[in-house]
mmCIF file of C-alpha atoms in Angstrom:
data_model
loop_
_atom_site.group_PDB
_atom_site.id
_atom_site.type_symbol
_atom_site.label_atom_id
_atom_site.label_comp_id
_atom_site.label_asym_id
_atom_site.label_seq_id
_atom_site.Cartn_x
_atom_site.Cartn_y
_atom_site.Cartn_z
ATOM 1 C CA MET A 24 -88.930 -40.858 -23.897
ATOM 2 C CA SER A 25 -89.438 -39.555 -20.411
ATOM 3 C CA ALA A 26 -86.311 -39.728 -18.247
ATOM 4 C CA SER A 27 -88.229 -41.675 -15.613
ATOM 5 C CA PHE A 28 -88.809 -44.503 -18.142
ATOM 6 C CA ASN A 29 -85.337 -44.466 -19.720
ATOM 7 C CA PRO A 30 -83.928 -47.962 -18.972
ATOM 8 C CA VAL A 31 -80.307 -46.946 -19.482
ATOM 9 C CA LEU A 32 -80.633 -44.014 -17.093
ATOM 10 C CA ARG A 33 -82.415 -46.192 -14.528
ATOM 11 C CA LEU A 34 -79.594 -48.737 -14.748
ATOM 12 C CA ARG A 35 -76.930 -46.066 -14.310
ATOM 13 C CA ALA A 36 -78.733 -44.645 -11.294
ATOM 14 C CA ALA A 37 -78.977 -48.112 -9.734
ATOM 15 C CA VAL A 38 -75.297 -48.862 -10.383
ATOM 16 C CA ASN A 39 -74.179 -45.506 -8.955
ATOM 17 C CA ARG A 40 -76.210 -46.042 -5.813
ATOM 18 C CA TRP A 41 -74.815 -49.578 -5.455
ATOM 19 C CA ARG A 42 -71.242 -48.318 -5.916
ATOM 20 C CA ARG A 43 -71.695 -45.636 -3.259
ATOM 21 C CA ARG A 44 -73.096 -48.153 -0.802
ATOM 22 C CA CYS A 45 -70.262 -50.619 -1.428
ATOM 23 C CA TRP A 46 -67.620 -47.906 -1.164
ATOM 24 C CA ARG A 47 -69.089 -46.633 2.103
ATOM 25 C CA ALA A 48 -69.272 -50.141 3.549
ATOM 26 C CA LEU A 49 -65.641 -50.886 2.652
ATOM 27 C CA PHE A 50 -63.911 -47.547 3.251
ATOM 28 C CA PHE A 51 -66.106 -45.265 5.345
ATOM 29 C CA ARG A 52 -68.177 -47.393 7.675
ATOM 30 C CA MET A 53 -66.909 -46.879 11.215
ATOM 31 C CA LEU A 54 -66.721 -49.854 13.558
ATOM 32 C CA PHE A 55 -66.337 -49.896 17.307
ATOM 33 C CA GLY A 56 -63.052 -51.357 18.509
ATOM 34 C CA GLU A 57 -59.430 -50.187 18.408
ATOM 35 C CA ARG A 58 -56.144 -51.276 19.903
ATOM 36 C CA GLY A 59 -54.459 -48.626 22.017
ATOM 37 C CA THR A 60 -50.720 -47.988 22.149
ATOM 38 C CA GLY A 61 -48.769 -48.154 25.370
ATOM 39 C CA ASP A 62 -50.288 -49.548 28.562
ATOM 40 C CA GLY A 63 -50.037 -53.042 27.130
ATOM 41 C CA GLN A 64 -51.935 -52.096 23.982
ATOM 42 C CA LEU A 65 -55.312 -52.364 25.644
ATOM 43 C CA LEU A 66 -58.328 -53.134 23.521
ATOM 44 C CA LEU A 67 -60.678 -50.159 23.343
ATOM 45 C CA ALA A 68 -64.228 -51.403 22.930
ATOM 46 C CA ARG A 69 -65.857 -47.998 22.318
ATOM 47 C CA ALA A 70 -63.211 -46.222 20.256
ATOM 48 C CA ARG A 71 -63.923 -45.460 16.581
ATOM 49 C CA ILE A 72 -61.537 -44.223 13.898
ATOM 50 C CA SER A 73 -62.578 -43.695 10.305
ATOM 51 C CA PRO A 74 -60.657 -45.716 7.693
ATOM 52 C CA ALA A 75 -60.414 -42.411 5.797
ATOM 53 C CA THR A 76 -58.240 -40.881 8.537
ATOM 54 C CA VAL A 77 -54.474 -40.940 7.899
ATOM 55 C CA ILE A 78 -52.254 -41.596 10.934
ATOM 56 C CA GLU A 79 -48.477 -41.327 10.700
ATOM 57 C CA HIS A 80 -46.290 -42.726 13.504
ATOM 58 C CA GLU A 81 -49.295 -44.538 14.928
ATOM 59 C CA GLU A 82 -47.061 -46.126 17.564
ATOM 60 C CA ASN A 83 -46.884 -42.697 19.231
ATOM 61 C CA LEU A 84 -50.649 -42.123 19.250
ATOM 62 C CA TRP A 85 -52.134 -42.794 22.684
ATOM 63 C CA LEU A 86 -55.897 -43.265 22.806
ATOM 64 C CA ALA A 87 -58.270 -43.609 25.701
ATOM 65 C CA ASP A 88 -61.546 -45.415 25.178
ATOM 66 C CA ASP A 89 -64.707 -43.871 23.703
ATOM 67 C CA VAL A 90 -62.717 -41.661 21.310
ATOM 68 C CA PHE A 91 -64.325 -40.743 17.988
ATOM 69 C CA ILE A 92 -62.146 -39.724 15.013
ATOM 70 C CA GLY A 93 -64.152 -39.000 11.877
ATOM 71 C CA HIS A 94 -63.433 -38.895 8.159
ATOM 72 C CA PHE A 95 -60.541 -37.237 6.296
ATOM 73 C CA ASN A 96 -58.395 -36.294 9.281
ATOM 74 C CA TYR A 97 -54.591 -36.234 9.334
ATOM 75 C CA ILE A 98 -52.703 -37.116 12.523
ATOM 76 C CA GLU A 99 -48.904 -36.847 12.558
ATOM 77 C CA ALA A 100 -47.787 -38.282 15.904
ATOM 78 C CA SER A 101 -43.988 -38.452 15.646
ATOM 79 C CA ALA A 102 -43.561 -36.413 18.860
ATOM 80 C CA GLY A 103 -46.548 -38.012 20.578
ATOM 81 C CA VAL A 104 -50.304 -37.388 20.535
ATOM 82 C CA ARG A 105 -52.596 -38.229 23.461
ATOM 83 C CA ILE A 106 -56.387 -38.157 23.121
ATOM 84 C CA GLY A 107 -58.490 -38.481 26.257
ATOM 85 C CA SER A 108 -61.630 -40.510 26.789
ATOM 86 C CA GLY A 109 -64.790 -39.303 25.105
ATOM 87 C CA ALA A 110 -62.981 -36.827 22.845
ATOM 88 C CA GLN A 111 -64.410 -36.244 19.382
ATOM 89 C CA ILE A 112 -62.315 -35.274 16.356
ATOM 90 C CA THR A 113 -64.811 -34.423 13.625
ATOM 91 C CA ASN A 114 -63.707 -34.198 9.949
ATOM 92 C CA PHE A 115 -60.872 -32.555 7.987
ATOM 93 C CA VAL A 116 -58.822 -31.907 11.145
ATOM 94 C CA SER A 117 -55.000 -31.799 11.109
ATOM 95 C CA ILE A 118 -53.050 -32.729 14.241
ATOM 96 C CA VAL A 119 -49.324 -32.290 13.665
ATOM 97 C CA SER A 120 -46.699 -32.782 16.374
ATOM 98 C CA HIS A 121 -43.788 -31.382 14.414
ATOM 99 C CA SER A 122 -43.044 -28.540 12.014
ATOM 100 C CA THR A 123 -40.058 -27.844 9.764
ATOM 101 C CA HIS A 124 -41.037 -24.323 8.720
ATOM 102 C CA ARG A 125 -37.792 -22.938 10.223
ATOM 103 C CA SER A 126 -35.552 -25.727 8.981
ATOM 104 C CA VAL A 127 -36.618 -25.308 5.377
ATOM 105 C CA ARG A 128 -35.246 -21.757 5.437
ATOM 106 C CA VAL A 129 -31.759 -22.958 6.443
ATOM 107 C CA ALA A 130 -31.666 -25.978 4.148
ATOM 108 C CA ALA A 131 -28.506 -26.598 2.191
ATOM 109 C CA ALA A 132 -30.120 -25.705 -1.113
ATOM 110 C CA LEU A 133 -30.959 -22.219 0.203
ATOM 111 C CA SER A 134 -28.156 -21.297 2.600
ATOM 112 C CA GLY A 135 -25.181 -23.481 1.735
ATOM 113 C CA ALA A 136 -25.341 -25.114 5.175
ATOM 114 C CA ALA A 137 -24.284 -28.719 5.627
ATOM 115 C CA ASP A 138 -26.713 -31.320 4.338
ATOM 116 C CA LEU A 139 -29.155 -32.048 7.135
ATOM 117 C CA ASP A 140 -31.440 -34.511 5.402
ATOM 118 C CA GLY A 141 -32.475 -37.242 7.799
ATOM 119 C CA ALA A 142 -30.896 -35.512 10.808
ATOM 120 C CA GLU A 143 -32.533 -33.790 13.738
ATOM 121 C CA ARG A 144 -32.333 -30.171 12.676
ATOM 122 C CA ALA A 145 -31.991 -27.314 15.119
ATOM 123 C CA GLY A 146 -34.846 -25.457 13.470
ATOM 124 C CA ASP A 147 -37.331 -28.316 13.793
ATOM 125 C CA LEU A 148 -40.207 -27.795 16.190
ATOM 126 C CA ARG A 149 -41.281 -31.029 17.865
ATOM 127 C CA ALA A 150 -43.594 -31.251 20.844
ATOM 128 C CA PRO A 151 -46.313 -33.643 21.994
ATOM 129 C CA ILE A 152 -49.995 -32.779 21.684
ATOM 130 C CA GLU A 153 -52.573 -33.532 24.355
ATOM 131 C CA ILE A 154 -56.344 -33.442 23.902
ATOM 132 C CA GLY A 155 -58.222 -33.799 27.166
ATOM 133 C CA ALA A 156 -61.219 -35.955 27.927
ATOM 134 C CA CYS A 157 -64.502 -34.991 26.256
ATOM 135 C CA CYS A 158 -62.983 -32.337 24.001
ATOM 136 C CA PHE A 159 -64.717 -31.561 20.710
ATOM 137 C CA ILE A 160 -62.573 -30.507 17.732
ATOM 138 C CA GLY A 161 -64.570 -28.820 14.963
ATOM 139 C CA PRO A 162 -64.018 -29.410 11.228
ATOM 140 C CA HIS A 163 -61.085 -27.893 9.322
ATOM 141 C CA SER A 164 -59.141 -27.108 12.511
ATOM 142 C CA THR A 165 -55.388 -27.509 12.973
ATOM 143 C CA LEU A 166 -53.676 -28.466 16.234
ATOM 144 C CA GLU A 167 -49.996 -27.567 16.102
ATOM 145 C CA ALA A 168 -47.005 -29.043 17.915
ATOM 146 C CA GLY A 169 -47.201 -28.463 21.657
ATOM 147 C CA ALA A 170 -50.956 -27.829 21.780
ATOM 148 C CA ARG A 171 -52.491 -28.962 25.065
ATOM 149 C CA LEU A 172 -56.213 -28.878 25.729
ATOM 150 C CA GLY A 173 -57.748 -29.489 29.131
ATOM 151 C CA ARG A 174 -60.969 -31.353 29.754
ATOM 152 C CA ALA A 175 -64.152 -30.712 27.765
ATOM 153 C CA CYS A 176 -62.765 -27.975 25.521
ATOM 154 C CA LEU A 177 -64.733 -26.924 22.448
ATOM 155 C CA VAL A 178 -62.663 -25.963 19.390
ATOM 156 C CA HIS A 179 -64.645 -24.077 16.754
ATOM 157 C CA SER A 180 -64.266 -25.048 13.118
ATOM 158 C CA HIS A 181 -61.402 -23.508 11.100
ATOM 159 C CA SER A 182 -59.355 -22.764 14.243
ATOM 160 C CA ARG A 183 -55.546 -22.872 14.379
ATOM 161 C CA VAL A 184 -54.650 -24.066 17.864
ATOM 162 C CA ARG A 185 -51.243 -23.724 19.468
ATOM 163 C CA GLY A 186 -50.229 -23.410 23.102
ATOM 164 C CA VAL A 187 -52.023 -24.424 26.272
ATOM 165 C CA PHE A 188 -55.694 -24.102 27.163
ATOM 166 C CA GLY A 189 -57.374 -24.973 30.445
ATOM 167 C CA ASP A 190 -60.445 -27.062 31.146
ATOM 168 C CA TYR A 191 -63.834 -26.139 29.612
ATOM 169 C CA ALA A 192 -62.427 -23.507 27.250
ATOM 170 C CA VAL A 193 -64.300 -22.436 24.125
ATOM 171 C CA ILE A 194 -61.525 -21.920 21.578
ATOM 172 C CA ALA A 195 -61.798 -20.148 18.224
ATOM 173 C CA GLY A 196 -59.824 -18.154 15.701
ATOM 174 C CA ASN A 197 -56.574 -18.037 13.766
ATOM 175 C CA PRO A 198 -54.589 -17.991 15.931
ATOM 176 C CA ALA A 199 -57.049 -19.528 18.389
ATOM 177 C CA ARG A 200 -58.002 -17.733 21.604
ATOM 178 C CA VAL A 201 -60.322 -18.533 24.490
ATOM 179 C CA THR A 202 -63.708 -17.018 23.705
ATOM 180 C CA GLY A 203 -65.849 -18.534 26.439
ATOM 181 C CA ASP A 204 -66.536 -21.377 28.864
ATOM 182 C CA VAL A 205 -68.554 -24.413 27.807
ATOM 183 C CA ARG A 206 -70.183 -24.555 31.236
ATOM 184 C CA GLU A 207 -71.893 -21.237 30.544
ATOM 185 C CA GLN A 208 -73.372 -22.660 27.339
ATOM 186 C CA ASP A 209 -74.377 -25.812 29.178
ATOM 187 C CA ALA A 210 -76.042 -23.800 31.959
ATOM 188 C CA ARG A 211 -78.278 -22.046 29.446
ATOM 189 C CA TRP A 212 -79.317 -25.379 27.965
ATOM 190 C CA LEU A 213 -79.904 -26.923 31.399
ATOM 191 C CA ARG A 214 -82.250 -24.105 32.350
ATOM 192 C CA GLN A 215 -84.472 -25.311 29.524
ATOM 193 C CA HIS A 216 -83.952 -28.984 30.404
ATOM 194 C CA PRO A 217 -83.613 -29.096 34.212
ATOM 195 C CA GLN A 218 -84.272 -32.841 34.323
ATOM 196 C CA TYR A 219 -80.695 -33.380 33.119
ATOM 197 C CA ARG A 220 -78.980 -31.151 35.687
ATOM 198 C CA ASP A 221 -78.168 -33.844 38.245
ATOM 199 C CA ALA A 222 -76.779 -36.181 35.605
ATOM 200 C CA TYR A 223 -74.710 -33.327 34.149
ATOM 201 C CA ASN A 224 -73.231 -32.500 37.554
ATOM 202 C CA ARG A 225 -72.322 -36.152 38.098
ATOM 203 C CA TRP A 226 -70.692 -36.193 34.669
ATOM 204 C CA LEU A 227 -68.615 -33.113 35.500
ATOM 205 C CA ALA A 228 -67.491 -34.614 38.778
ATOM 206 C CA GLY A 229 -66.496 -37.846 37.065
ATOM 207 C CA LEU A 230 -64.334 -36.404 34.282
ATOM 208 C CA PRO A 231 -60.812 -37.859 34.314
ATOM 209 C CA ALA A 232 -58.259 -35.530 35.855
ATOM 210 C CA THR A 233 -55.701 -33.854 33.602
ATOM 211 C CA ALA A 234 -52.424 -32.101 34.279
ATOM 212 C CA ASP A 235 -52.717 -28.529 35.506
ATOM 213 C CA VAL A 236 -52.200 -26.404 32.422
ATOM 214 C CA ALA A 237 -53.688 -23.124 33.569
ATOM 215 C CA ASP A 238 -50.349 -21.414 34.221
ATOM 216 C CA ALA A 239 -48.347 -22.939 31.388
ATOM 217 C CA ARG A 240 -46.949 -20.487 28.876
ATOM 218 C CA LYS A 241 -47.878 -20.620 25.208
ATOM 219 C CA ASP A 242 -45.294 -21.376 22.564
ATOM 220 C CA GLU A 243 -44.322 -18.149 20.853
ATOM 221 C CA ALA A 244 -43.248 -19.675 17.556
ATOM 222 C CA PRO A 245 -44.756 -17.947 14.520
#
């Protein structure tokens, strides 16, 4: 019997398609509307967060409106995470505001030091993370404790980001470095599409201001 006329196979195919559609509708379909933290827990009409994203210490996650956070991300916000308006976090991104990589090397089981479980350990690294308005974070990137991105930064996929980066930076690598300016990329595109230049300039002028990070020093932790 031809596979195309096999009733059992046709039934299985139909069931599998139905299961995928149901699963997507329940667990992966993204809906507009979130409740922010702080500032009176404002309702954010244009914010979207995938149900497949894991957020720890959500009370310390500050969102502006129009934020997009895609599937299979991990956000650990114990030391605070701020995400500016229009920012996009794609998929498989880790944002972690603390690290215990030093503390684990002086744990009691290894060094005989006093038991520090549950205490604030001297070796812990904890620092807030800030992602500026209209930033784009590519897949499989990691933002470490203390990372601060200015407005409209572009983080390439598979980047490990730590330290401070100014507005419009193109960021790539492990460890990540500034490799360009998004406005240069935009200028090339606008030369091909000049009808959008005025709107683009108005958009640039209207971006929310961020703290001056240009002269801040990068964390030197390994």
